mmCIF file of C-alpha atoms in Angstrom:
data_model
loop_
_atom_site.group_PDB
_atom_site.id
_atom_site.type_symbol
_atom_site.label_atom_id
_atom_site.label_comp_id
_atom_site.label_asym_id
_atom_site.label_seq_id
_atom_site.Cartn_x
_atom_site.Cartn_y
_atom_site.Cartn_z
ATOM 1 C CA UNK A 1301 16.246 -25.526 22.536
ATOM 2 C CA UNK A 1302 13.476 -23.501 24.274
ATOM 3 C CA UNK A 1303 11.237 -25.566 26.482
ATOM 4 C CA UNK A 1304 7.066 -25.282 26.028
ATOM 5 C CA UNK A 1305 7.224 -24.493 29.580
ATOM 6 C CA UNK A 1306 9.481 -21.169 29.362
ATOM 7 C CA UNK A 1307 8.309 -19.919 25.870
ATOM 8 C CA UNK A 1308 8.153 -15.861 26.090
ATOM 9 C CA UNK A 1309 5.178 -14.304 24.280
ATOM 10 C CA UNK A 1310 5.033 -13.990 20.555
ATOM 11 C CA UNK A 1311 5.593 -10.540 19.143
ATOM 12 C CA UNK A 1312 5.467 -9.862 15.536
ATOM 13 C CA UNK A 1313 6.669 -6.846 12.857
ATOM 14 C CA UNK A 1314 3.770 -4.877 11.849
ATOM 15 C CA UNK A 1315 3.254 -2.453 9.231
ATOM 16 C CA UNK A 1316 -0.265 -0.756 7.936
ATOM 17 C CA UNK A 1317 -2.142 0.994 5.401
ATOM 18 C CA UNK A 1318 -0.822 4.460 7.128
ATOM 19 C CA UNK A 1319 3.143 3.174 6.991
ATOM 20 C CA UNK A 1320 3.231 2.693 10.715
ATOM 21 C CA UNK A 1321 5.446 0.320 11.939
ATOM 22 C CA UNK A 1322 5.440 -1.151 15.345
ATOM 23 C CA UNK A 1323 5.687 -4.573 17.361
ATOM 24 C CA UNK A 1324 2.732 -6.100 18.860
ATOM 25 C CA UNK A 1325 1.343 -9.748 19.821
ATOM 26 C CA UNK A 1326 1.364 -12.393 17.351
ATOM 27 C CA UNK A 1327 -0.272 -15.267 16.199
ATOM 28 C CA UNK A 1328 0.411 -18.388 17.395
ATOM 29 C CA UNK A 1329 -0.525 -17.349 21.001
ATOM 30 C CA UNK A 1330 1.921 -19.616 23.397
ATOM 31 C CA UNK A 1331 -1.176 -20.969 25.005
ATOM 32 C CA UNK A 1332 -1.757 -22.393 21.700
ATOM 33 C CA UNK A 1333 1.537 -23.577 20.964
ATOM 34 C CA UNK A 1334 1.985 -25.446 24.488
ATOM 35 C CA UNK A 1335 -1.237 -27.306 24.036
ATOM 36 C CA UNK A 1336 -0.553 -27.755 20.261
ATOM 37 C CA UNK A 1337 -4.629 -28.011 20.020
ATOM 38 C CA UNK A 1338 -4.408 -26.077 17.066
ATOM 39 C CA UNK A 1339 -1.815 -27.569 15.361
ATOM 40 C CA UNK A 1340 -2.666 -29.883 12.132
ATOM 41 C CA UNK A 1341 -1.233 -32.318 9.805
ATOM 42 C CA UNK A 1342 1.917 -31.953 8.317
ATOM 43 C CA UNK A 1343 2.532 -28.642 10.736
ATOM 44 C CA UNK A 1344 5.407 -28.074 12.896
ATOM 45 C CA UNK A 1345 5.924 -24.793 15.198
ATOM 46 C CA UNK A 1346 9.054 -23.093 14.873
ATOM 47 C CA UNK A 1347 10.305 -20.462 16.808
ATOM 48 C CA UNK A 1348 12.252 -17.216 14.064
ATOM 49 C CA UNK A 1349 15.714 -17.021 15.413
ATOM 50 C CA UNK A 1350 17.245 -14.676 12.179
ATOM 51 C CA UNK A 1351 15.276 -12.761 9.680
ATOM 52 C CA UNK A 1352 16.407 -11.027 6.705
ATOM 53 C CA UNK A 1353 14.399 -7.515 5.712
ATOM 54 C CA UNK A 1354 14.256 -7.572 2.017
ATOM 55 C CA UNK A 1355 13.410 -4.330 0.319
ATOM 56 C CA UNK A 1356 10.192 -5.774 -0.387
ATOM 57 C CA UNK A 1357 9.225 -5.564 3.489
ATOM 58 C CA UNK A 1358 10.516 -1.705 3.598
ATOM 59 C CA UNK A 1359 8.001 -1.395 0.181
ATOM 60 C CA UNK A 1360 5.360 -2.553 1.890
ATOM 61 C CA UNK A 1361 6.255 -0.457 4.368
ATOM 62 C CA UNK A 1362 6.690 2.929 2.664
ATOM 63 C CA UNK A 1363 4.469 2.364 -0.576
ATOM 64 C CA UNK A 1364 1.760 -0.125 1.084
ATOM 65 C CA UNK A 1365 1.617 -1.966 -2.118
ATOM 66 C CA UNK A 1366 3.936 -3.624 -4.800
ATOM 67 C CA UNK A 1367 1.830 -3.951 -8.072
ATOM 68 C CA UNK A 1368 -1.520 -5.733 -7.131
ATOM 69 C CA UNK A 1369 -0.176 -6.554 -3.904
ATOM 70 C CA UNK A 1370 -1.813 -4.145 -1.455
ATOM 71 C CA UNK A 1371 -1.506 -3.679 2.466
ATOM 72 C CA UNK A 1372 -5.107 -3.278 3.354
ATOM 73 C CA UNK A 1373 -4.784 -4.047 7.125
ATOM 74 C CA UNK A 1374 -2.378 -4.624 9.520
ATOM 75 C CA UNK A 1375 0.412 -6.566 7.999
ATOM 76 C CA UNK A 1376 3.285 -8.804 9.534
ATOM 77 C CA UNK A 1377 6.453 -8.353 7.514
ATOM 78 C CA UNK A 1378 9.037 -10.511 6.610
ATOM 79 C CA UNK A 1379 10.082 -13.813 4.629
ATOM 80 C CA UNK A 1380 13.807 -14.093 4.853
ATOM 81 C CA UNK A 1381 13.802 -16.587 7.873
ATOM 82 C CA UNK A 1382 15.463 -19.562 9.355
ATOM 83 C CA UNK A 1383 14.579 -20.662 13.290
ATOM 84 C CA UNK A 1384 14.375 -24.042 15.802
ATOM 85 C CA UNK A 1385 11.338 -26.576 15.703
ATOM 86 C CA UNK A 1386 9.397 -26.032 18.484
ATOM 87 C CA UNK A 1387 6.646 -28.776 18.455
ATOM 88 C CA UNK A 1388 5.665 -30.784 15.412
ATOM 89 C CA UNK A 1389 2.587 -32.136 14.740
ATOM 90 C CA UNK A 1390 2.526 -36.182 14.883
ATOM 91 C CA UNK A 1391 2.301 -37.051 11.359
ATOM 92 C CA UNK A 1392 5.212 -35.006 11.089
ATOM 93 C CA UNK A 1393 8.333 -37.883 10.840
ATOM 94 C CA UNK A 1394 11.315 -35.487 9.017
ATOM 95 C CA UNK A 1395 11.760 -33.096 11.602
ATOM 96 C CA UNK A 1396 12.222 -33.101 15.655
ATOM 97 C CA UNK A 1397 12.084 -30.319 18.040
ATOM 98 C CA UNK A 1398 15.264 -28.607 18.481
ATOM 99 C CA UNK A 1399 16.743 -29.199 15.060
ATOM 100 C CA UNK A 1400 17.692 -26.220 12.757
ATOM 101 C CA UNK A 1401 15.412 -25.378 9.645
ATOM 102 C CA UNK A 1402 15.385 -22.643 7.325
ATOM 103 C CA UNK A 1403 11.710 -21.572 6.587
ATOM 104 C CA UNK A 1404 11.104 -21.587 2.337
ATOM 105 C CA UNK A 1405 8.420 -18.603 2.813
ATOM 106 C CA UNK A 1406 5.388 -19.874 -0.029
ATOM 107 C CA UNK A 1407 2.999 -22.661 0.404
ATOM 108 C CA UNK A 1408 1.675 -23.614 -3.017
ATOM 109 C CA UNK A 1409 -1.801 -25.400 -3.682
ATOM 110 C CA UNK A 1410 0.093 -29.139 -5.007
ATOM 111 C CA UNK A 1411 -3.025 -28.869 -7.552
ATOM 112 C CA UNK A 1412 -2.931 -26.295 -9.690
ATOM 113 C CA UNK A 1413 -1.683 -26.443 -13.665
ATOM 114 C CA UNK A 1414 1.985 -24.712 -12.272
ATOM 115 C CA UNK A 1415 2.185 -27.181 -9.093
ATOM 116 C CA UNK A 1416 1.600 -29.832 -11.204
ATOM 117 C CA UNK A 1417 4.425 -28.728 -13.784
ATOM 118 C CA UNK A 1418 7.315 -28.265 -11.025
ATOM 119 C CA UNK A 1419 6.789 -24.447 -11.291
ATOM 120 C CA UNK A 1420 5.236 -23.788 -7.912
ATOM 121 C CA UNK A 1421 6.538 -20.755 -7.898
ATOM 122 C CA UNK A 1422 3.400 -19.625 -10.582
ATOM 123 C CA UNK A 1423 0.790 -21.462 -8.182
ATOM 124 C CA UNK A 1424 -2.858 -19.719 -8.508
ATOM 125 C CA UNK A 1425 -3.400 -20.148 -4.795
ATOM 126 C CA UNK A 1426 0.249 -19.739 -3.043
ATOM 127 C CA UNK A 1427 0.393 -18.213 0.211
ATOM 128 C CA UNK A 1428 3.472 -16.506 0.239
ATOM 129 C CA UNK A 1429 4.641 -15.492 3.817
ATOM 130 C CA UNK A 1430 4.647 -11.175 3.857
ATOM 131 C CA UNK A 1431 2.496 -10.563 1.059
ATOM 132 C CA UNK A 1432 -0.345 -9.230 1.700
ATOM 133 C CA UNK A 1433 -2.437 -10.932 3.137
ATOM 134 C CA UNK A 1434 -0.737 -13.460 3.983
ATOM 135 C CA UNK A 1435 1.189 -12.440 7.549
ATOM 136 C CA UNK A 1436 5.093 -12.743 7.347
ATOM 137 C CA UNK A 1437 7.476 -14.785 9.312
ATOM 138 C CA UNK A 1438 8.832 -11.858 11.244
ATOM 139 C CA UNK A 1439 7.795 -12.837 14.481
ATOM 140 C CA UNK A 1440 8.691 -15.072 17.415
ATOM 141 C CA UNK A 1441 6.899 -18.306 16.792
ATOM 142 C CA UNK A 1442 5.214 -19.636 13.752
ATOM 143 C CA UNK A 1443 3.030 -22.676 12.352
ATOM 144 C CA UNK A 1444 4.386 -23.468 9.188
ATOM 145 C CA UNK A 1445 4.193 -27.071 6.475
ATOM 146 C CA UNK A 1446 6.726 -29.078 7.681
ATOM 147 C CA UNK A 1447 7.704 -29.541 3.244
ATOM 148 C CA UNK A 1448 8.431 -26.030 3.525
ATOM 149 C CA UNK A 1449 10.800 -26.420 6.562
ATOM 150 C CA UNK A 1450 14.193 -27.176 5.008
ATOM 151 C CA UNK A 1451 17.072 -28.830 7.708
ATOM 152 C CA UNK A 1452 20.503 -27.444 7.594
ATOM 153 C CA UNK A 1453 23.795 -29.145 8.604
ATOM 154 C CA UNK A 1454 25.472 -28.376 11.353
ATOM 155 C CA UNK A 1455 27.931 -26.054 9.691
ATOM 156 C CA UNK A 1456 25.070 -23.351 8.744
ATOM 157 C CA UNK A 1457 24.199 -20.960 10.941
ATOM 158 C CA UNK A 1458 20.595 -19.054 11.612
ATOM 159 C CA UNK A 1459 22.131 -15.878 9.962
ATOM 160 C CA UNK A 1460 23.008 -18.600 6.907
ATOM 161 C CA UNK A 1461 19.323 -19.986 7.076
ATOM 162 C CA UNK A 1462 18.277 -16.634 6.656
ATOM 163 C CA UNK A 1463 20.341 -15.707 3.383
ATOM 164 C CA UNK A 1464 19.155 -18.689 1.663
ATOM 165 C CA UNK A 1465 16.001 -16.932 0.250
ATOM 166 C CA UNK A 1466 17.681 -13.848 -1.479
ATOM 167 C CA UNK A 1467 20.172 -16.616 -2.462
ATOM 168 C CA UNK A 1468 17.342 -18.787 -4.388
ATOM 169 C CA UNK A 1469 16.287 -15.811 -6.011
ATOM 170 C CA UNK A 1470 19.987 -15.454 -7.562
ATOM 171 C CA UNK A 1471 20.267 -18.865 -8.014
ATOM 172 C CA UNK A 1472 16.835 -19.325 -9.869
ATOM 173 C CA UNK A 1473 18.142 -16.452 -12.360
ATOM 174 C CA UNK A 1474 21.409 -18.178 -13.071
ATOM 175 C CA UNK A 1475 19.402 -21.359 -13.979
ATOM 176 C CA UNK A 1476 16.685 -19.903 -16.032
ATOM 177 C CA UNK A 1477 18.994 -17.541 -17.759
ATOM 178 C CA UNK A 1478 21.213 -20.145 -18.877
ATOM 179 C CA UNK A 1479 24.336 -18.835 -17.790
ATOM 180 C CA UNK A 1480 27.348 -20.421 -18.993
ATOM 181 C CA UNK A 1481 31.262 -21.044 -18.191
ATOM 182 C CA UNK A 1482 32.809 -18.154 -19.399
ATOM 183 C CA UNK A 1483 29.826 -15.982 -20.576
ATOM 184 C CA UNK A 1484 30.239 -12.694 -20.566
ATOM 185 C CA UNK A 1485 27.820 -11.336 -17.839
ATOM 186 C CA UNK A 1486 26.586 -7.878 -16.838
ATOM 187 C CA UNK A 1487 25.172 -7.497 -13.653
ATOM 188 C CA UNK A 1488 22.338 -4.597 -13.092
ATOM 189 C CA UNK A 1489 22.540 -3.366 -9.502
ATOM 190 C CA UNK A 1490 24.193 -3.667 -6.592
ATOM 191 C CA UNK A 1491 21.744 -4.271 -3.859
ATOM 192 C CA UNK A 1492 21.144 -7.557 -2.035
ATOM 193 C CA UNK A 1493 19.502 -9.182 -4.784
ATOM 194 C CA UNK A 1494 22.351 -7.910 -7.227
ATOM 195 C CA UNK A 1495 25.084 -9.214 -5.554
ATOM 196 C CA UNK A 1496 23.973 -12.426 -4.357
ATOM 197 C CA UNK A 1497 23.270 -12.590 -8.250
ATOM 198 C CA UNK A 1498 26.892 -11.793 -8.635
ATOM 199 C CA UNK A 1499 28.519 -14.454 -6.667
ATOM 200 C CA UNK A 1500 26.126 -16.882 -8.363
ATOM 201 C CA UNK A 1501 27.464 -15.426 -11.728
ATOM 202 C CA UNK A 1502 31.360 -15.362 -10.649
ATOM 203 C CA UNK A 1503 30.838 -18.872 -8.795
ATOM 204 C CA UNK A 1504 29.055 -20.219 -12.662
ATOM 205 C CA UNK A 1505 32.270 -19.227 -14.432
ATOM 206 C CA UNK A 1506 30.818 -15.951 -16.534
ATOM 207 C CA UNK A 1507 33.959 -13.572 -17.398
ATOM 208 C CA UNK A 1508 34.553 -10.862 -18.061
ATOM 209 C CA UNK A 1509 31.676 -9.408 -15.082
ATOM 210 C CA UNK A 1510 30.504 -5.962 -15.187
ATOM 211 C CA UNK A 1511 28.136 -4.670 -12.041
ATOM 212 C CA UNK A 1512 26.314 -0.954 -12.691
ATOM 213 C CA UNK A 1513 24.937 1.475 -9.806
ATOM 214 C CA UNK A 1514 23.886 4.238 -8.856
ATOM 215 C CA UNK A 1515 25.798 4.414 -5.587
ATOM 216 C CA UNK A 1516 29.255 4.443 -5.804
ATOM 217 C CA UNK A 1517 29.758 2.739 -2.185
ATOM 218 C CA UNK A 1518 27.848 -0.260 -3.007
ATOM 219 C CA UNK A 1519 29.551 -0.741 -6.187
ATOM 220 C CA UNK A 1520 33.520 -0.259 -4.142
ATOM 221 C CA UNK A 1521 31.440 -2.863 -1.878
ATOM 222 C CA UNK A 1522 30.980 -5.527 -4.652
ATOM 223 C CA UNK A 1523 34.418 -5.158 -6.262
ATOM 224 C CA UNK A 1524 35.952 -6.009 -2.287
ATOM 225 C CA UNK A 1525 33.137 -9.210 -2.180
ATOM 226 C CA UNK A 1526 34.782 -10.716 -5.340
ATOM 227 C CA UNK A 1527 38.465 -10.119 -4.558
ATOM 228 C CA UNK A 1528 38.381 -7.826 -8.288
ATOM 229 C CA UNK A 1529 37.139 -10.356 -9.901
ATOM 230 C CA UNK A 1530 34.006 -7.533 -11.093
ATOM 231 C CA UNK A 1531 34.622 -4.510 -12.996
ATOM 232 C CA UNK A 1532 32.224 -2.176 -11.033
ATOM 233 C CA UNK A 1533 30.871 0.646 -13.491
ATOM 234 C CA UNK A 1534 29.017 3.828 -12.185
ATOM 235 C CA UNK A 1535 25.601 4.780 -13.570
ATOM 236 C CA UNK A 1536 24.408 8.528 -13.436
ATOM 237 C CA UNK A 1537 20.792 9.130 -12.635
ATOM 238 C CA UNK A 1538 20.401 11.216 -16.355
ATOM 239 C CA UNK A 1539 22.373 8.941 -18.310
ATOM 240 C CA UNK A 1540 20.683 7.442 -21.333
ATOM 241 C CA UNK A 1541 20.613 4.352 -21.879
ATOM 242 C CA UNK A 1542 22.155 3.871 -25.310
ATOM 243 C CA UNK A 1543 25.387 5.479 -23.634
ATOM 244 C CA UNK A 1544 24.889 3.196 -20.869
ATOM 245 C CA UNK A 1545 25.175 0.116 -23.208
ATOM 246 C CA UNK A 1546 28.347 1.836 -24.991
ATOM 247 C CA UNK A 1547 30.261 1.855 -21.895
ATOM 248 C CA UNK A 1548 29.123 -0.936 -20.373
ATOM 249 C CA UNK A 1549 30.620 -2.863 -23.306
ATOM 250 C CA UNK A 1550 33.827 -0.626 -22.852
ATOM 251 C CA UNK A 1551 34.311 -1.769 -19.255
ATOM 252 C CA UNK A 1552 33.981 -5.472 -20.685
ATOM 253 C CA UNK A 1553 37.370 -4.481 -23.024
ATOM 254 C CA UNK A 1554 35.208 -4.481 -25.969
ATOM 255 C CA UNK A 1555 33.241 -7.266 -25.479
ATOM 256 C CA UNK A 1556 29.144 -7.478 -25.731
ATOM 257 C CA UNK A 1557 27.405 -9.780 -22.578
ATOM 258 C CA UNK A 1558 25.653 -12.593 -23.576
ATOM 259 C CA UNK A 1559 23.913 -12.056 -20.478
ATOM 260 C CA UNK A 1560 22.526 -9.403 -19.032
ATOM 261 C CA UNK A 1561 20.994 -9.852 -15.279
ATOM 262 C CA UNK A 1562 19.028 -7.042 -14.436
ATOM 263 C CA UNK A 1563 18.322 -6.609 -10.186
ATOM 264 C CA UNK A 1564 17.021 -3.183 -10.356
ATOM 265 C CA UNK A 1565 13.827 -3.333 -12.315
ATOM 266 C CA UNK A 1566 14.373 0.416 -13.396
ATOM 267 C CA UNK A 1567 13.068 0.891 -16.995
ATOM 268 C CA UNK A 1568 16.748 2.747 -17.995
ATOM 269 C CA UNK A 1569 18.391 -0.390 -16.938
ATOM 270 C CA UNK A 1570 16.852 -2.601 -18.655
ATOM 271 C CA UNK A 1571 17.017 -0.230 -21.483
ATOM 272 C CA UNK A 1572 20.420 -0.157 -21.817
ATOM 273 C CA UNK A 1573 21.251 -3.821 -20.713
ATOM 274 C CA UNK A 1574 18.806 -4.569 -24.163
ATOM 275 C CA UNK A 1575 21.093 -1.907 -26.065
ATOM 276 C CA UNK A 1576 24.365 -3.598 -24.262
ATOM 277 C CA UNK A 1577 23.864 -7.266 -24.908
ATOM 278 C CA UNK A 1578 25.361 -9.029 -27.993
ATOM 279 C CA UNK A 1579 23.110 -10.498 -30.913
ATOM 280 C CA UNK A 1580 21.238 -13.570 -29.803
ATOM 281 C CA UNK A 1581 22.046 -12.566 -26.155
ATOM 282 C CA UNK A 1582 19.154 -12.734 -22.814
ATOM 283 C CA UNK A 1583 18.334 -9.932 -20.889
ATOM 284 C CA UNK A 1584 16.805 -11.604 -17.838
ATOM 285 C CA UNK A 1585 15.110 -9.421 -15.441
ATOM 286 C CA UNK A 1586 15.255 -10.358 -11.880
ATOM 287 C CA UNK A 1587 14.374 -6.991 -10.693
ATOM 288 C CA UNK A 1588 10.678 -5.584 -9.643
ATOM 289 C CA UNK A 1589 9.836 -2.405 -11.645
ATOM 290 C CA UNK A 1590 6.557 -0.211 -12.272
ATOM 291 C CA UNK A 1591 3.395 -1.894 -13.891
ATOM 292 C CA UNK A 1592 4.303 -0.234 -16.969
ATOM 293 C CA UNK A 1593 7.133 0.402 -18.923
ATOM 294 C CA UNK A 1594 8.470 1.045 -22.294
ATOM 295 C CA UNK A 1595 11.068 -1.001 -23.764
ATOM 296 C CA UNK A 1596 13.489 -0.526 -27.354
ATOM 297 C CA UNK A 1597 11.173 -3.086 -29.501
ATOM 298 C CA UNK A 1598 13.490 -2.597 -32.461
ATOM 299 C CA UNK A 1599 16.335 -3.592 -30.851
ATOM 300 C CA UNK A 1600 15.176 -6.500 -29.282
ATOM 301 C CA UNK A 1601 13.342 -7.830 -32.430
ATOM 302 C CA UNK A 1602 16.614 -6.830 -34.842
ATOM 303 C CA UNK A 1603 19.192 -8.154 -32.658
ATOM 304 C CA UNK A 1604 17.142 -11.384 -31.698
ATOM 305 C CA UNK A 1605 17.646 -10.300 -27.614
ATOM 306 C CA UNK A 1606 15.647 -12.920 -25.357
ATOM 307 C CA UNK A 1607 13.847 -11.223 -22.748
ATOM 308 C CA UNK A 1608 12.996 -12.628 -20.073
ATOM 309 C CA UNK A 1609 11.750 -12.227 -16.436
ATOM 310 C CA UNK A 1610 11.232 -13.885 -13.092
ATOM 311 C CA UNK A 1611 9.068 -14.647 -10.253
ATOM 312 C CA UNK A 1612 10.457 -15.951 -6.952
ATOM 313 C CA UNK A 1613 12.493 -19.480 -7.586
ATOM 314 C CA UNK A 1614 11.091 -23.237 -7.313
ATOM 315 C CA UNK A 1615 13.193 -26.264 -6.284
ATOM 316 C CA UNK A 1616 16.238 -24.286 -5.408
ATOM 317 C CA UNK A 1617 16.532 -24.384 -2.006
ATOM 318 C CA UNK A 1618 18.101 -27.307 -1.244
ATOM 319 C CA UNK A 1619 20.557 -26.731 -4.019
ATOM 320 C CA UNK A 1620 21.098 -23.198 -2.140
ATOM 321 C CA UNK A 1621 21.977 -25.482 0.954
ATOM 322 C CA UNK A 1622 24.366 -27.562 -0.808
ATOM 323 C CA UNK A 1623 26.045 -25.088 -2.246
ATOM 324 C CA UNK A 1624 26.684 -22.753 0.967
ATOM 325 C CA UNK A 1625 27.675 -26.155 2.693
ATOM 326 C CA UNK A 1626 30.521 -27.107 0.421
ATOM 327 C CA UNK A 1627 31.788 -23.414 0.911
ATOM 328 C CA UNK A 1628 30.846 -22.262 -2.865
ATOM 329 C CA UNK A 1629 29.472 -19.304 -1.700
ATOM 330 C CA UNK A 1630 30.845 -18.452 1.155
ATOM 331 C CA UNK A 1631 31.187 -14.784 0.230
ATOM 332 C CA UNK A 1632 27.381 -14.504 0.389
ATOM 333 C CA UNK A 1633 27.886 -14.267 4.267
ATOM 334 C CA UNK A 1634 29.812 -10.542 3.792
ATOM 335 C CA UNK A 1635 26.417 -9.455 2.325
ATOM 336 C CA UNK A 1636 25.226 -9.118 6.068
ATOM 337 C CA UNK A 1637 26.355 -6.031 7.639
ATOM 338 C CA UNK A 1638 23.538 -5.332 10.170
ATOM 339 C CA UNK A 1639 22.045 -7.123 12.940
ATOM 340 C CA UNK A 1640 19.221 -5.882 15.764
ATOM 341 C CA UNK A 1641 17.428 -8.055 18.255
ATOM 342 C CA UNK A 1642 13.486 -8.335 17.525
ATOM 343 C CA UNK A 1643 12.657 -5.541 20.546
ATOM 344 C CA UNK A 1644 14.613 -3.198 18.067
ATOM 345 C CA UNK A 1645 12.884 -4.070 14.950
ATOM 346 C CA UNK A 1646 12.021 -0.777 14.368
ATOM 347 C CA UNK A 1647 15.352 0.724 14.105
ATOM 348 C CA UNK A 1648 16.650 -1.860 12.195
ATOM 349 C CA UNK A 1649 13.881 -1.411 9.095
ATOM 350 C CA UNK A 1650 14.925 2.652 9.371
ATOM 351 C CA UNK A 1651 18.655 1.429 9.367
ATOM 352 C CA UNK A 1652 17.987 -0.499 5.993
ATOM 353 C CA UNK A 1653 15.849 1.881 3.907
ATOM 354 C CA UNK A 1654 18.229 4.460 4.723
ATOM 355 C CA UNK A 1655 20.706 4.693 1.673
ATOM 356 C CA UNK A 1656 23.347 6.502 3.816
ATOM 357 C CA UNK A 1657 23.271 3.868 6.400
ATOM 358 C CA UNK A 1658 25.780 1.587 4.335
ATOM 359 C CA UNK A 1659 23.616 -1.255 5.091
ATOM 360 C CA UNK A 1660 23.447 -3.942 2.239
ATOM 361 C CA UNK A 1661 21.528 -6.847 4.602
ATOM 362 C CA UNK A 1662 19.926 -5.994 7.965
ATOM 363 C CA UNK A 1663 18.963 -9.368 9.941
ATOM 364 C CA UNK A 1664 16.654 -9.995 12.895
ATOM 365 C CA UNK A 1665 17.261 -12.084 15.593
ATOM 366 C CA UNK A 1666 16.132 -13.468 18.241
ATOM 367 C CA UNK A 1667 18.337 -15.841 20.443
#
């Protein structure tokens, strides 16, 4: 555990309006951390020790925006994070410095018609950790709600902490997509989110499981992560979607998916996952996509196709927890094939938005 005494000075991942990235001081300062003047009720301070970089972070990065979500200043990335309680704040009686959190990256209102519903995930007034302009957790030390600071057992490590908010995502679309033992279940891309999703899927019973891509190495990537348990399927860049559907349900030996999760949030996937799934089936979009799109309205309407879509998860962490803890998902663990220490921050956000890289999860640490 670091001591108040020794703490080195806080350094956090920046990126701008311009797409520069760099590292530069941080909020907390340590002066304010080692008086704890500034810290109020129901705080704790807890210093990052592995971060994830979701491809939201290298958006904001490259694009400066994600919808209505806009860098407009000088931005601290990052929300994929699990560290070490520093200091906590006296009314704070659940947590003790030195013990082992991962950090749940949105603080909702507790007010609002969502909050109020168990759906804090739709709160009107959430500050969510990395989007702007809210500052991320990709930095050395940060203040953070104690509630949102979740303690894991002894057998989960930082780098574990840290995959526990990709893995809520998946988990939130297995719930809300009502995915049962031995549904058929089609997978839409083969990044992070994608196969985090699939694990969830295989780990839920669904069979047959069919993953599409673009990239050939990430879909040889998620056939070795479920032992063959997927049938991977490659997607061409010109391919249209109603021939995307008709081989889709080839690769599933004839069979149509009753559920379709879609993790790329391309307009041509979800296309042809509507065109692919069975009468009465759900295509549930996970995936982030353009503000507009157009959609086959016929087909969902004639063959009654749910669609549906998501927004972060509520109330799945600690079931995320659980479930890596009793070795369910231990697979997700493979997903991490980078790491760089915080001075090299740089490199590693270049490393992961570079599709030639073979990266699938590039972590953060600092230990």
């Amino acid at each position: 555990m670091a001591s108040l005494l020794n703490l080195r000075p806080n350094i956090g991942v920046y990126t701008d309006p311009q797409h520069n990235l760099w590292l530069d001081e941080a909020d907390p300062p340590v002066t304010d951390i080692q008086s704890g003047a500034n810290l109020r009720e129901g705080e704790v301070v807890a210093q990052i020790r592995s971060t994830g970089i979701c491809g939201s972070d290298v958006h904001f990065w490259h694009a400066g925006r994600i919808g209505p979500m806009i860098v407009e200043d000088k931005h601290i990335l990052g929300h994929e994070s699990a560290g070490e309680i520093i200091t906590v704040h006296s009314s704070v009686t659940h947590l003790k410095p030195g013990d082992r959190v991962a950090i749940e990256p949105g603080i909702p209102c507790h007010t609002c018609a969502p909050c109020l519903r168990g759906r804090y995930n739709g709160c009107e007034r959430v500050l969510f950790r990395s989007t702007p302009p809210v500052p991320g957790l990709l930095r050395r030390y940060i203040v953070h709600p104690a509630v949102w600071c979740h303690k894991l057992p002894s057998t989960l490590s930082f780098e574990d902490g840290a995959l526990l908010e990709p893995l809520s995502v998946a988990l939130a679309a297995i719930d809300r997509a009502n995915l049962r033992l031995g549904d058929a279940a089609l997978i839409c891309g083969a990044g992070p989110i994608g196969l985090a999703t699939l694990l969830c899927a295989r780990a839920a019973g669904a069979h047959p499981l069919v993953i599409t891509d673009l990239d050939e190495r990430r879909l040889a990537f998620a056939e070795s992560l479920t032992a063959g348990r997927v049938r991977p399927l490659h997607v061409t860049p010109d391919e249209k979607p109603e021939s995307l559907a008709s081989r889709i349900v080839e690769t599933m030996g004839g069979t149509e998916p009753d559920v379709a999760l879609e993790c790329t949030g391309a307009e041509s996937s979800i296309g042809a996952a509507i065109h692919a799934v069975r009468f009465g089936g759900t295509v549930f979009v996970v995936g982030v996509g353009r503000n507009e799109m157009q959609f086959p309205f016929m087909r969902l309407s004639t063959r009654e196709v749910d669609l549906r879509f998501q927004y972060r998860y509520a109330n799945m962490w600690p079931k995320a927890i659980r479930l890596m803890e009793a070795g369910v998902l231990d697979d997700i663990r493979k997903l991490v094939t980078h790491r760089f220490p915080i001075e090299d921050a740089v490199r590693a956000f270049e490393i992961s938005a570079d599709p030639k890289s073979g990266s699938i999860k590039v972590q953060i640490t600092d230990v």
